[in-house]
Amino acid sequence: RRGKTWVLLLDVDEFIAFNTIEDDDPPSPLEEAPEGVATLKDWKVMHGRIRGRKRAQLFGLYEGEGTRNGTHIVTGAIRESDEKIVYGNVVRDDYGTRYFLHDDSTKYQDPKKVLSQAPEGIPTLKSIQVRGPKLYGVIYNDTYDNPKKMDGEYTHIQIHPKLKRELLKSGNIIQDSQGRKYFIENEQLLWPPHVNASQVLRARKELPAVSEGKTILDVIERYRHQFYFGSCLQIPRVLYGSKESNYQPMAPTGFNDKDFVTLRYRWHAQKGNFDVNKFQKTIIDVSRVPMDHLEGEQAYNIHRPLEYFCRADVPRFATSLFRVNHYLDSYEAYTYRNDARGNKRKGCMECYLKKGNGTDFAVNDNIRPWLRSFVDEVGEAKAHVLLAGVGDFRPLGEETLGDFMAEKGGKYVEV
């Protein structure tokens, strides 16, 4: 069922949490350029410069008359150490000119205001491109040509020169120069959505605490119609280091805080600092992804598994309902894992210490109540079975579940 089949892609040292509002949150992105500041669209970073295009609405605001809106320009040098070059921010170059960076990776069209499928008898065009007076695309359900085009066949139509380009956005009906109607498939419904920062801020104020027993799916269900998450929900990460601290024990009787990385480590990196926290993780709504994007195709990478549906850049922390806590853990745990990166970690204390640089920015305890809520939900006996061996880093194979249970004084129960 659409919107019901979410797949969470996390590593074993990562834990998803509700992104409740806290004092050390980074600023929210701006929705539009402040007065007097030009907007750059389709911008890219090029050796410390930004190449982009001014938004058509902002004429006369860019220094240098004669530069038309929509003209590609190259800014002066921007020092990345002083300016955060991410969408929603205003940056200043070495000429003193300021630019607002547009969010190019998302759709702005409200999915409720467009058609989800073609009306009966109207052909569908997918993957369209406009070249001069012609519109090219892949056609389905052709009702005009004789012989009719096969489904999936590449074709083109002649469009009227005065056709409003906004109609070429997906989910609309257009007419060619002969008056024949075509439906532009609503592919943008699959793209990452543009989220309004002020709306997300209000929602983040309502997010449940971990101790309330709510699930990630509960929150998705509550807000998916309000925000429309798309098919690839990308979540910023926060790296937690190995700095120990005094804390109030939160583990229920029979459990030890030091066995659980989420209870033991509280110091983390600055939120929104990409140099330390690195790339995002994702939740994929596979029910919304066409099968041809899932069959016989390797994931683009774990941070952006579906290239077409997942945005290319890192999502802003302030516009996410969730965050992923990524734990460095103890050196013993760090070198214990036997994965693709395991050999690089073995015996490399220098690597471990380097990775933990910058993870002592602030303390956070929001996720720590989860264990008590979990034990209350499933019962102590079942919790001991499900959590058997936690915090134990002896080589796998030397101990069995029974050994762990006997050591902890537990008994088998049916799970």
mmCIF file of C-alpha atoms in Angstrom:
data_model
loop_
_atom_site.group_PDB
_atom_site.id
_atom_site.type_symbol
_atom_site.label_atom_id
_atom_site.label_comp_id
_atom_site.label_asym_id
_atom_site.label_seq_id
_atom_site.Cartn_x
_atom_site.Cartn_y
_atom_site.Cartn_z
ATOM 1 C CA ARG A 1 0.000 0.000 0.000
ATOM 2 C CA ARG A 2 1.328 3.382 -0.971
ATOM 3 C CA GLY A 3 2.872 5.270 1.922
ATOM 4 C CA LYS A 4 2.794 2.144 4.112
ATOM 5 C CA THR A 5 5.957 0.253 3.187
ATOM 6 C CA TRP A 6 8.941 2.144 4.528
ATOM 7 C CA VAL A 7 12.445 0.640 4.621
ATOM 8 C CA LEU A 8 14.889 2.204 7.091
ATOM 9 C CA LEU A 9 18.540 2.036 5.960
ATOM 10 C CA LEU A 10 20.764 2.386 9.024
ATOM 11 C CA ASP A 11 24.033 0.872 10.181
ATOM 12 C CA VAL A 12 24.423 -1.054 13.449
ATOM 13 C CA ASP A 13 26.018 1.960 15.149
ATOM 14 C CA GLU A 14 23.143 4.300 14.243
ATOM 15 C CA PHE A 15 19.827 4.949 15.944
ATOM 16 C CA ILE A 16 16.958 7.068 14.653
ATOM 17 C CA ALA A 17 15.349 9.578 17.011
ATOM 18 C CA PHE A 18 12.681 12.271 16.929
ATOM 19 C CA ASN A 19 14.235 15.638 16.066
ATOM 20 C CA THR A 20 12.753 17.643 18.915
ATOM 21 C CA ILE A 21 13.740 21.300 19.240
ATOM 22 C CA GLU A 22 16.790 22.010 21.408
ATOM 23 C CA ASP A 23 18.905 25.026 22.336
ATOM 24 C CA ASP A 24 21.891 23.955 20.220
ATOM 25 C CA ASP A 25 19.930 23.515 16.966
ATOM 26 C CA PRO A 26 21.425 25.215 13.887
ATOM 27 C CA PRO A 27 19.428 28.050 12.272
ATOM 28 C CA SER A 28 16.589 27.251 9.885
ATOM 29 C CA PRO A 29 17.039 27.904 6.152
ATOM 30 C CA LEU A 30 15.367 30.965 4.675
ATOM 31 C CA GLU A 31 12.409 30.437 2.359
ATOM 32 C CA GLU A 32 13.252 33.341 0.068
ATOM 33 C CA ALA A 33 15.883 35.998 -0.462
ATOM 34 C CA PRO A 34 15.847 38.981 1.913
ATOM 35 C CA GLU A 35 15.040 42.321 0.323
ATOM 36 C CA GLY A 36 17.906 43.565 -1.801
ATOM 37 C CA VAL A 37 19.570 40.141 -2.159
ATOM 38 C CA ALA A 38 19.712 38.278 -5.479
ATOM 39 C CA THR A 39 18.783 34.595 -5.740
ATOM 40 C CA LEU A 40 20.973 31.966 -7.356
ATOM 41 C CA LYS A 41 19.269 28.980 -8.951
ATOM 42 C CA ASP A 42 20.918 25.902 -10.438
ATOM 43 C CA TRP A 43 24.047 26.782 -8.507
ATOM 44 C CA LYS A 44 27.112 24.693 -8.028
ATOM 45 C CA VAL A 45 30.336 25.146 -6.089
ATOM 46 C CA MET A 46 33.348 25.619 -8.360
ATOM 47 C CA HIS A 47 36.665 26.052 -6.628
ATOM 48 C CA GLY A 48 35.272 28.396 -4.007
ATOM 49 C CA ARG A 49 32.986 30.219 -6.460
ATOM 50 C CA ILE A 50 29.288 29.743 -7.107
ATOM 51 C CA ARG A 51 27.831 29.510 -10.563
ATOM 52 C CA GLY A 52 24.104 30.141 -10.815
ATOM 53 C CA ARG A 53 21.157 32.049 -12.109
ATOM 54 C CA LYS A 54 19.177 34.923 -10.583
ATOM 55 C CA ARG A 55 15.520 34.378 -10.024
ATOM 56 C CA ALA A 56 13.298 36.205 -12.500
ATOM 57 C CA GLN A 57 11.396 38.019 -9.773
ATOM 58 C CA LEU A 58 14.480 39.793 -8.495
ATOM 59 C CA PHE A 59 15.322 42.180 -11.280
ATOM 60 C CA GLY A 60 17.411 45.255 -10.553
ATOM 61 C CA LEU A 61 18.750 43.887 -7.281
ATOM 62 C CA TYR A 62 22.036 42.524 -8.606
ATOM 63 C CA GLU A 63 24.945 44.920 -8.787
ATOM 64 C CA GLY A 64 25.847 45.484 -12.419
ATOM 65 C CA GLU A 65 23.178 46.761 -14.743
ATOM 66 C CA GLY A 66 22.766 44.907 -18.002
ATOM 67 C CA THR A 67 22.737 41.464 -16.365
ATOM 68 C CA ARG A 68 19.365 39.980 -17.270
ATOM 69 C CA ASN A 69 17.463 37.749 -14.891
ATOM 70 C CA GLY A 70 18.180 34.163 -15.846
ATOM 71 C CA THR A 71 21.700 34.952 -16.990
ATOM 72 C CA HIS A 72 24.408 32.622 -15.719
ATOM 73 C CA ILE A 73 26.896 34.537 -13.613
ATOM 74 C CA VAL A 74 30.038 33.688 -11.671
ATOM 75 C CA THR A 75 30.334 35.230 -8.233
ATOM 76 C CA GLY A 76 33.456 36.549 -6.614
ATOM 77 C CA ALA A 77 35.420 34.207 -4.377
ATOM 78 C CA ILE A 78 33.557 32.913 -1.314
ATOM 79 C CA ARG A 79 35.539 31.695 1.657
ATOM 80 C CA GLU A 80 33.934 28.413 2.705
ATOM 81 C CA SER A 81 35.503 28.727 6.143
ATOM 82 C CA ASP A 82 33.427 31.877 6.733
ATOM 83 C CA GLU A 83 30.247 31.081 4.770
ATOM 84 C CA LYS A 84 28.047 27.971 4.927
ATOM 85 C CA ILE A 85 27.394 27.233 1.255
ATOM 86 C CA VAL A 86 24.119 25.349 1.604
ATOM 87 C CA TYR A 87 20.655 26.018 0.249
ATOM 88 C CA GLY A 88 18.525 28.463 2.201
ATOM 89 C CA ASN A 89 21.527 30.537 3.269
ATOM 90 C CA VAL A 90 22.761 33.947 2.170
ATOM 91 C CA VAL A 91 26.455 34.077 1.268
ATOM 92 C CA ARG A 92 28.717 37.039 0.559
ATOM 93 C CA ASP A 93 31.561 37.034 -1.956
ATOM 94 C CA ASP A 94 34.789 38.997 -1.787
ATOM 95 C CA TYR A 95 33.181 41.891 -3.688
ATOM 96 C CA GLY A 96 30.688 42.268 -0.859
ATOM 97 C CA THR A 97 27.763 41.031 -3.012
ATOM 98 C CA ARG A 98 25.230 38.799 -1.239
ATOM 99 C CA TYR A 99 23.358 35.869 -2.802
ATOM 100 C CA PHE A 100 20.493 33.724 -1.564
ATOM 101 C CA LEU A 101 21.001 30.033 -2.464
ATOM 102 C CA HIS A 102 17.842 28.447 -3.828
ATOM 103 C CA ASP A 103 16.830 24.868 -2.907
ATOM 104 C CA ASP A 104 17.213 23.281 -6.346
ATOM 105 C CA SER A 105 16.934 19.606 -5.376
ATOM 106 C CA THR A 106 13.242 19.591 -4.544
ATOM 107 C CA LYS A 107 9.846 20.254 -6.026
ATOM 108 C CA TYR A 108 7.767 23.253 -4.979
ATOM 109 C CA GLN A 109 4.515 22.261 -6.638
ATOM 110 C CA ASP A 110 1.760 21.233 -4.261
ATOM 111 C CA PRO A 111 0.895 17.590 -5.103
ATOM 112 C CA LYS A 112 -2.707 18.259 -4.095
ATOM 113 C CA LYS A 113 -3.086 20.790 -6.922
ATOM 114 C CA VAL A 114 -2.009 18.509 -9.768
ATOM 115 C CA LEU A 115 -3.470 15.389 -11.358
ATOM 116 C CA SER A 116 -2.128 12.030 -10.212
ATOM 117 C CA GLN A 117 -3.026 10.239 -13.465
ATOM 118 C CA ALA A 118 -4.206 10.940 -16.994
ATOM 119 C CA PRO A 119 -7.938 11.343 -17.634
ATOM 120 C CA GLU A 120 -9.428 8.600 -19.799
ATOM 121 C CA GLY A 121 -8.502 8.868 -23.475
ATOM 122 C CA ILE A 122 -5.558 11.247 -22.993
ATOM 123 C CA PRO A 123 -2.029 9.930 -23.687
ATOM 124 C CA THR A 124 0.701 10.250 -21.053
ATOM 125 C CA LEU A 125 4.160 11.707 -21.666
ATOM 126 C CA LYS A 126 7.026 10.859 -19.324
ATOM 127 C CA SER A 127 10.607 12.108 -18.966
ATOM 128 C CA ILE A 128 9.933 15.177 -21.080
ATOM 129 C CA GLN A 129 12.487 17.580 -22.554
ATOM 130 C CA VAL A 130 11.826 20.789 -24.479
ATOM 131 C CA ARG A 131 14.062 21.620 -27.417
ATOM 132 C CA GLY A 132 12.954 24.707 -29.229
ATOM 133 C CA PRO A 133 9.340 24.327 -30.451
ATOM 134 C CA LYS A 134 9.310 20.553 -29.802
ATOM 135 C CA LEU A 135 8.619 18.557 -26.674
ATOM 136 C CA TYR A 136 10.263 15.123 -26.504
ATOM 137 C CA GLY A 137 9.266 12.292 -24.203
ATOM 138 C CA VAL A 138 8.193 8.680 -23.758
ATOM 139 C CA ILE A 139 4.528 8.119 -24.634
ATOM 140 C CA TYR A 140 1.960 5.740 -23.152
ATOM 141 C CA ASN A 141 -1.665 5.079 -24.153
ATOM 142 C CA ASP A 142 -1.360 6.879 -27.494
ATOM 143 C CA THR A 143 -4.804 7.650 -28.942
ATOM 144 C CA TYR A 144 -3.874 10.014 -31.809
ATOM 145 C CA ASP A 145 -1.288 8.560 -34.152
ATOM 146 C CA ASN A 146 -2.071 6.046 -36.865
ATOM 147 C CA PRO A 147 -0.512 3.595 -36.373
ATOM 148 C CA LYS A 148 -0.469 4.281 -32.645
ATOM 149 C CA LYS A 149 2.822 4.623 -30.869
ATOM 150 C CA MET A 150 3.806 1.660 -28.697
ATOM 151 C CA ASP A 151 3.850 2.181 -24.936
ATOM 152 C CA GLY A 152 7.330 3.302 -23.928
ATOM 153 C CA GLU A 153 8.207 4.600 -27.406
ATOM 154 C CA TYR A 154 10.213 7.819 -27.631
ATOM 155 C CA THR A 155 8.392 10.541 -29.552
ATOM 156 C CA HIS A 156 7.965 14.289 -29.889
ATOM 157 C CA ILE A 157 5.135 16.761 -30.351
ATOM 158 C CA GLN A 158 5.011 20.322 -31.655
ATOM 159 C CA ILE A 159 4.065 22.802 -28.914
ATOM 160 C CA HIS A 160 2.631 26.264 -29.275
ATOM 161 C CA PRO A 161 5.277 28.994 -28.798
ATOM 162 C CA LYS A 162 3.012 30.763 -26.278
ATOM 163 C CA LEU A 163 2.480 27.656 -24.151
ATOM 164 C CA LYS A 164 3.024 28.601 -20.517
ATOM 165 C CA ARG A 165 6.151 26.805 -19.318
ATOM 166 C CA GLU A 166 4.584 26.304 -15.876
ATOM 167 C CA LEU A 167 2.153 23.868 -17.512
ATOM 168 C CA LEU A 168 5.084 21.655 -18.420
ATOM 169 C CA LYS A 169 5.441 20.786 -14.758
ATOM 170 C CA SER A 170 4.257 17.272 -14.099
ATOM 171 C CA GLY A 171 0.637 16.546 -13.292
ATOM 172 C CA ASN A 172 -0.794 18.946 -15.895
ATOM 173 C CA ILE A 173 -2.631 18.652 -19.223
ATOM 174 C CA ILE A 174 -1.061 20.441 -22.189
ATOM 175 C CA GLN A 175 -2.095 20.894 -25.822
ATOM 176 C CA ASP A 176 0.146 20.588 -28.856
ATOM 177 C CA SER A 177 0.015 22.959 -31.852
ATOM 178 C CA GLN A 178 -2.893 20.916 -33.295
ATOM 179 C CA GLY A 179 -4.956 21.136 -30.111
ATOM 180 C CA ARG A 180 -4.371 17.514 -29.072
ATOM 181 C CA LYS A 181 -4.165 16.982 -25.324
ATOM 182 C CA TYR A 182 -1.408 15.173 -23.421
ATOM 183 C CA PHE A 183 -0.897 14.438 -19.752
ATOM 184 C CA ILE A 184 2.554 15.147 -18.285
ATOM 185 C CA GLU A 185 3.131 12.352 -15.788
ATOM 186 C CA ASN A 186 3.295 13.400 -12.180
ATOM 187 C CA GLU A 187 6.916 12.368 -11.665
ATOM 188 C CA GLN A 188 7.490 15.229 -9.265
ATOM 189 C CA LEU A 189 5.352 13.420 -6.715
ATOM 190 C CA LEU A 190 8.305 11.045 -6.472
ATOM 191 C CA TRP A 191 10.922 13.755 -5.997
ATOM 192 C CA PRO A 192 12.098 14.944 -2.597
ATOM 193 C CA PRO A 193 9.631 17.617 -1.469
ATOM 194 C CA HIS A 194 10.495 21.168 -0.569
ATOM 195 C CA VAL A 195 9.659 21.534 3.111
ATOM 196 C CA ASN A 196 8.668 24.883 4.517
ATOM 197 C CA ALA A 197 10.950 25.587 7.490
ATOM 198 C CA SER A 198 8.302 27.371 9.578
ATOM 199 C CA GLN A 199 5.829 24.487 9.134
ATOM 200 C CA VAL A 200 8.428 21.931 10.201
ATOM 201 C CA LEU A 201 9.336 24.079 13.195
ATOM 202 C CA ARG A 202 5.731 23.926 14.384
ATOM 203 C CA ALA A 203 5.651 20.154 13.866
ATOM 204 C CA ARG A 204 8.945 19.641 15.699
ATOM 205 C CA LYS A 205 7.443 21.379 18.739
ATOM 206 C CA GLU A 206 4.756 18.666 18.790
ATOM 207 C CA LEU A 207 7.049 15.644 18.392
ATOM 208 C CA PRO A 208 6.700 13.017 21.128
ATOM 209 C CA ALA A 209 9.398 12.235 23.658
ATOM 210 C CA VAL A 210 11.088 8.843 23.385
ATOM 211 C CA SER A 211 9.521 7.821 26.687
ATOM 212 C CA GLU A 212 6.000 8.169 25.220
ATOM 213 C CA GLY A 213 6.346 4.924 23.280
ATOM 214 C CA LYS A 214 5.545 6.379 19.855
ATOM 215 C CA THR A 215 7.193 4.900 16.756
ATOM 216 C CA ILE A 216 8.789 6.434 13.676
ATOM 217 C CA LEU A 217 5.831 5.180 11.625
ATOM 218 C CA ASP A 218 3.419 6.906 14.028
ATOM 219 C CA VAL A 219 5.069 10.253 13.237
ATOM 220 C CA ILE A 220 5.208 9.566 9.491
ATOM 221 C CA GLU A 221 1.518 8.696 9.490
ATOM 222 C CA ARG A 222 0.649 11.835 11.433
ATOM 223 C CA TYR A 223 2.521 14.258 9.146
ATOM 224 C CA ARG A 224 2.755 12.580 5.727
ATOM 225 C CA HIS A 225 -0.325 14.356 4.367
ATOM 226 C CA GLN A 226 0.801 17.707 5.752
ATOM 227 C CA PHE A 227 4.360 17.592 4.407
ATOM 228 C CA TYR A 228 4.276 14.900 1.739
ATOM 229 C CA PHE A 229 7.561 13.105 2.397
ATOM 230 C CA GLY A 230 8.029 11.753 -1.118
ATOM 231 C CA SER A 231 9.542 8.315 -1.671
ATOM 232 C CA CYS A 232 13.002 9.050 -0.203
ATOM 233 C CA LEU A 233 12.976 10.614 3.252
ATOM 234 C CA GLN A 234 16.529 11.734 4.023
ATOM 235 C CA ILE A 235 17.612 12.284 7.616
ATOM 236 C CA PRO A 236 20.617 14.255 8.930
ATOM 237 C CA ARG A 237 23.100 12.527 11.200
ATOM 238 C CA VAL A 238 24.717 13.630 14.467
ATOM 239 C CA LEU A 239 27.967 11.925 15.513
ATOM 240 C CA TYR A 240 28.332 10.978 19.189
ATOM 241 C CA GLY A 241 31.881 10.532 20.452
ATOM 242 C CA SER A 242 33.453 8.430 23.187
ATOM 243 C CA LYS A 243 33.794 11.156 25.810
ATOM 244 C CA GLU A 244 32.577 9.787 29.136
ATOM 245 C CA SER A 245 30.550 11.890 31.547
ATOM 246 C CA ASN A 246 28.675 11.637 34.807
ATOM 247 C CA TYR A 247 25.055 10.790 34.186
ATOM 248 C CA GLN A 248 21.956 9.693 36.001
ATOM 249 C CA PRO A 249 21.528 5.918 35.454
ATOM 250 C CA MET A 250 18.455 5.219 33.334
ATOM 251 C CA ALA A 251 18.687 1.453 32.742
ATOM 252 C CA PRO A 252 15.963 -0.631 34.436
ATOM 253 C CA THR A 253 16.858 -3.245 37.040
ATOM 254 C CA GLY A 254 18.868 -6.068 35.500
ATOM 255 C CA PHE A 255 20.472 -3.863 32.841
ATOM 256 C CA ASN A 256 23.571 -1.670 32.886
ATOM 257 C CA ASP A 257 23.832 1.757 31.245
ATOM 258 C CA LYS A 258 27.421 1.053 30.168
ATOM 259 C CA ASP A 259 26.267 -1.884 28.021
ATOM 260 C CA PHE A 260 24.167 0.432 25.834
ATOM 261 C CA VAL A 261 25.899 2.990 23.646
ATOM 262 C CA THR A 262 22.727 5.114 23.559
ATOM 263 C CA LEU A 263 22.711 5.381 27.356
ATOM 264 C CA ARG A 264 26.458 5.604 27.930
ATOM 265 C CA TYR A 265 27.559 8.349 25.528
ATOM 266 C CA ARG A 266 25.969 11.794 25.648
ATOM 267 C CA TRP A 267 28.455 14.186 23.981
ATOM 268 C CA HIS A 268 27.931 14.885 20.294
ATOM 269 C CA ALA A 269 29.184 17.034 17.426
ATOM 270 C CA GLN A 270 27.698 20.361 16.388
ATOM 271 C CA LYS A 271 24.427 19.745 14.570
ATOM 272 C CA GLY A 272 24.585 20.626 10.903
ATOM 273 C CA ASN A 273 28.401 20.397 10.800
ATOM 274 C CA PHE A 274 28.960 18.240 7.728
ATOM 275 C CA ASP A 275 32.721 17.930 8.259
ATOM 276 C CA VAL A 276 32.065 15.854 11.386
ATOM 277 C CA ASN A 277 28.572 14.367 10.939
ATOM 278 C CA LYS A 278 29.000 13.484 7.237
ATOM 279 C CA PHE A 279 26.219 12.242 4.946
ATOM 280 C CA GLN A 280 22.554 11.584 5.672
ATOM 281 C CA LYS A 281 20.695 8.279 5.986
ATOM 282 C CA THR A 282 17.341 7.439 4.433
ATOM 283 C CA ILE A 283 13.943 5.844 4.791
ATOM 284 C CA ILE A 284 12.592 4.610 1.438
ATOM 285 C CA ASP A 285 8.875 4.198 0.746
ATOM 286 C CA VAL A 286 9.297 1.259 -1.638
ATOM 287 C CA SER A 287 5.574 1.246 -2.399
ATOM 288 C CA ARG A 288 6.044 4.598 -4.129
ATOM 289 C CA VAL A 289 9.084 3.626 -6.198
ATOM 290 C CA PRO A 290 8.438 2.085 -9.647
ATOM 291 C CA MET A 291 9.703 -1.486 -9.940
ATOM 292 C CA ASP A 292 12.067 -0.623 -12.782
ATOM 293 C CA HIS A 293 14.087 1.427 -10.270
ATOM 294 C CA LEU A 294 14.366 -1.535 -7.880
ATOM 295 C CA GLU A 295 15.013 -4.477 -10.196
ATOM 296 C CA GLY A 296 18.539 -5.347 -11.239
ATOM 297 C CA GLU A 297 20.003 -2.037 -10.173
ATOM 298 C CA GLN A 298 22.663 -1.443 -7.549
ATOM 299 C CA ALA A 299 22.034 1.272 -5.021
ATOM 300 C CA TYR A 300 23.732 4.545 -5.903
ATOM 301 C CA ASN A 301 25.199 4.512 -2.384
ATOM 302 C CA ILE A 302 23.866 3.862 1.115
ATOM 303 C CA HIS A 303 23.355 7.574 1.753
ATOM 304 C CA ARG A 304 21.507 8.130 -1.519
ATOM 305 C CA PRO A 305 20.333 4.660 -2.570
ATOM 306 C CA LEU A 306 18.018 5.819 -5.371
ATOM 307 C CA GLU A 307 19.695 8.564 -7.355
ATOM 308 C CA TYR A 308 16.535 9.797 -9.087
ATOM 309 C CA PHE A 309 14.351 10.011 -5.970
ATOM 310 C CA CYS A 310 16.862 11.071 -3.286
ATOM 311 C CA ARG A 311 18.231 14.582 -3.192
ATOM 312 C CA ALA A 312 21.928 15.014 -3.953
ATOM 313 C CA ASP A 313 22.837 17.327 -1.089
ATOM 314 C CA VAL A 314 22.643 16.937 2.673
ATOM 315 C CA PRO A 315 19.222 17.856 4.160
ATOM 316 C CA ARG A 316 19.076 20.802 6.534
ATOM 317 C CA PHE A 317 18.907 19.728 10.174
ATOM 318 C CA ALA A 318 16.188 22.225 11.073
ATOM 319 C CA THR A 319 13.765 20.909 8.429
ATOM 320 C CA SER A 320 13.840 17.252 9.488
ATOM 321 C CA LEU A 321 11.366 15.541 11.811
ATOM 322 C CA PHE A 322 13.971 12.866 12.562
ATOM 323 C CA ARG A 323 17.687 12.643 13.175
ATOM 324 C CA VAL A 324 20.099 9.723 13.184
ATOM 325 C CA ASN A 325 22.408 9.433 16.188
ATOM 326 C CA HIS A 326 25.670 7.900 14.925
ATOM 327 C CA TYR A 327 27.831 6.486 17.733
ATOM 328 C CA LEU A 328 31.610 6.150 17.638
ATOM 329 C CA ASP A 329 31.398 3.952 20.771
ATOM 330 C CA SER A 330 34.367 2.600 22.703
ATOM 331 C CA TYR A 331 37.603 1.632 20.942
ATOM 332 C CA GLU A 332 36.799 -2.017 21.689
ATOM 333 C CA ALA A 333 33.428 -1.730 19.931
ATOM 334 C CA TYR A 334 34.873 0.371 17.095
ATOM 335 C CA THR A 335 37.416 -2.317 16.185
ATOM 336 C CA TYR A 336 35.061 -5.253 16.842
ATOM 337 C CA ARG A 337 32.959 -4.992 13.710
ATOM 338 C CA ASN A 338 33.858 -7.294 10.853
ATOM 339 C CA ASP A 339 32.538 -5.382 7.861
ATOM 340 C CA ALA A 340 33.970 -3.783 4.729
ATOM 341 C CA ARG A 341 35.715 -1.182 6.885
ATOM 342 C CA GLY A 342 36.811 -3.629 9.581
ATOM 343 C CA ASN A 343 40.382 -4.180 8.392
ATOM 344 C CA LYS A 344 41.025 -0.433 8.326
ATOM 345 C CA ARG A 345 39.869 -0.170 11.933
ATOM 346 C CA LYS A 346 41.840 -3.045 13.430
ATOM 347 C CA GLY A 347 44.502 -1.670 15.740
ATOM 348 C CA CYS A 348 44.209 1.882 14.403
ATOM 349 C CA MET A 349 43.889 4.005 17.514
ATOM 350 C CA GLU A 350 44.893 7.053 15.475
ATOM 351 C CA CYS A 351 41.900 6.492 13.154
ATOM 352 C CA TYR A 352 39.601 6.174 16.146
ATOM 353 C CA LEU A 353 40.811 9.368 17.803
ATOM 354 C CA LYS A 354 40.670 11.291 14.525
ATOM 355 C CA LYS A 355 37.090 10.223 13.902
ATOM 356 C CA GLY A 356 36.119 11.477 17.353
ATOM 357 C CA ASN A 357 37.448 14.987 16.766
ATOM 358 C CA GLY A 358 34.733 17.596 17.241
ATOM 359 C CA THR A 359 32.287 15.315 19.066
ATOM 360 C CA ASP A 360 32.349 17.220 22.358
ATOM 361 C CA PHE A 361 30.178 20.158 21.304
ATOM 362 C CA ALA A 362 27.091 19.502 23.469
ATOM 363 C CA VAL A 363 25.326 16.923 25.630
ATOM 364 C CA ASN A 364 21.981 15.326 24.777
ATOM 365 C CA ASP A 365 19.915 12.821 26.797
ATOM 366 C CA ASN A 366 16.754 12.675 24.700
ATOM 367 C CA ILE A 367 17.228 9.120 23.438
ATOM 368 C CA ARG A 368 18.282 7.636 26.784
ATOM 369 C CA PRO A 369 14.752 6.774 28.103
ATOM 370 C CA TRP A 370 14.174 4.294 25.257
ATOM 371 C CA LEU A 371 15.356 1.208 27.191
ATOM 372 C CA ARG A 372 12.951 1.650 30.078
ATOM 373 C CA SER A 373 10.056 2.183 27.632
ATOM 374 C CA PHE A 374 11.123 -0.910 25.695
ATOM 375 C CA VAL A 375 11.222 -3.112 28.803
ATOM 376 C CA ASP A 376 7.829 -1.786 29.916
ATOM 377 C CA GLU A 377 6.427 -2.610 26.458
ATOM 378 C CA VAL A 378 7.736 -6.170 25.973
ATOM 379 C CA GLY A 379 8.285 -7.275 29.567
ATOM 380 C CA GLU A 380 11.532 -7.903 31.427
ATOM 381 C CA ALA A 381 11.919 -11.585 30.475
ATOM 382 C CA LYS A 382 11.471 -11.002 26.755
ATOM 383 C CA ALA A 383 13.684 -7.908 26.889
ATOM 384 C CA HIS A 384 16.543 -10.010 28.345
ATOM 385 C CA VAL A 385 16.200 -12.479 25.470
ATOM 386 C CA LEU A 386 16.095 -9.821 22.793
ATOM 387 C CA LEU A 387 19.025 -7.902 24.297
ATOM 388 C CA ALA A 388 21.185 -10.896 25.216
ATOM 389 C CA GLY A 389 24.880 -10.228 24.611
ATOM 390 C CA VAL A 390 24.604 -6.465 24.426
ATOM 391 C CA GLY A 391 27.846 -4.773 25.455
ATOM 392 C CA ASP A 392 29.835 -8.013 25.101
ATOM 393 C CA PHE A 393 32.598 -7.920 22.491
ATOM 394 C CA ARG A 394 34.028 -11.408 22.733
ATOM 395 C CA PRO A 395 34.644 -12.983 19.309
ATOM 396 C CA LEU A 396 31.447 -14.354 17.801
ATOM 397 C CA GLY A 397 31.144 -18.112 18.016
ATOM 398 C CA GLU A 398 32.781 -18.515 21.409
ATOM 399 C CA GLU A 399 29.567 -17.954 23.302
ATOM 400 C CA THR A 400 26.013 -19.013 22.622
ATOM 401 C CA LEU A 401 22.776 -17.280 23.477
ATOM 402 C CA GLY A 402 22.340 -19.842 26.274
ATOM 403 C CA ASP A 403 25.714 -18.908 27.750
ATOM 404 C CA PHE A 404 24.782 -15.245 27.699
ATOM 405 C CA MET A 405 21.431 -15.957 29.306
ATOM 406 C CA ALA A 406 22.932 -18.148 32.036
ATOM 407 C CA GLU A 407 25.522 -15.480 32.745
ATOM 408 C CA LYS A 408 22.798 -12.889 33.182
ATOM 409 C CA GLY A 409 20.517 -15.200 35.166
ATOM 410 C CA GLY A 410 17.849 -15.125 32.476
ATOM 411 C CA LYS A 411 15.593 -17.822 31.025
ATOM 412 C CA TYR A 412 14.334 -18.532 27.547
ATOM 413 C CA VAL A 413 10.864 -17.283 26.756
ATOM 414 C CA GLU A 414 8.870 -17.433 23.555
ATOM 415 C CA VAL A 415 9.367 -14.238 21.536
#
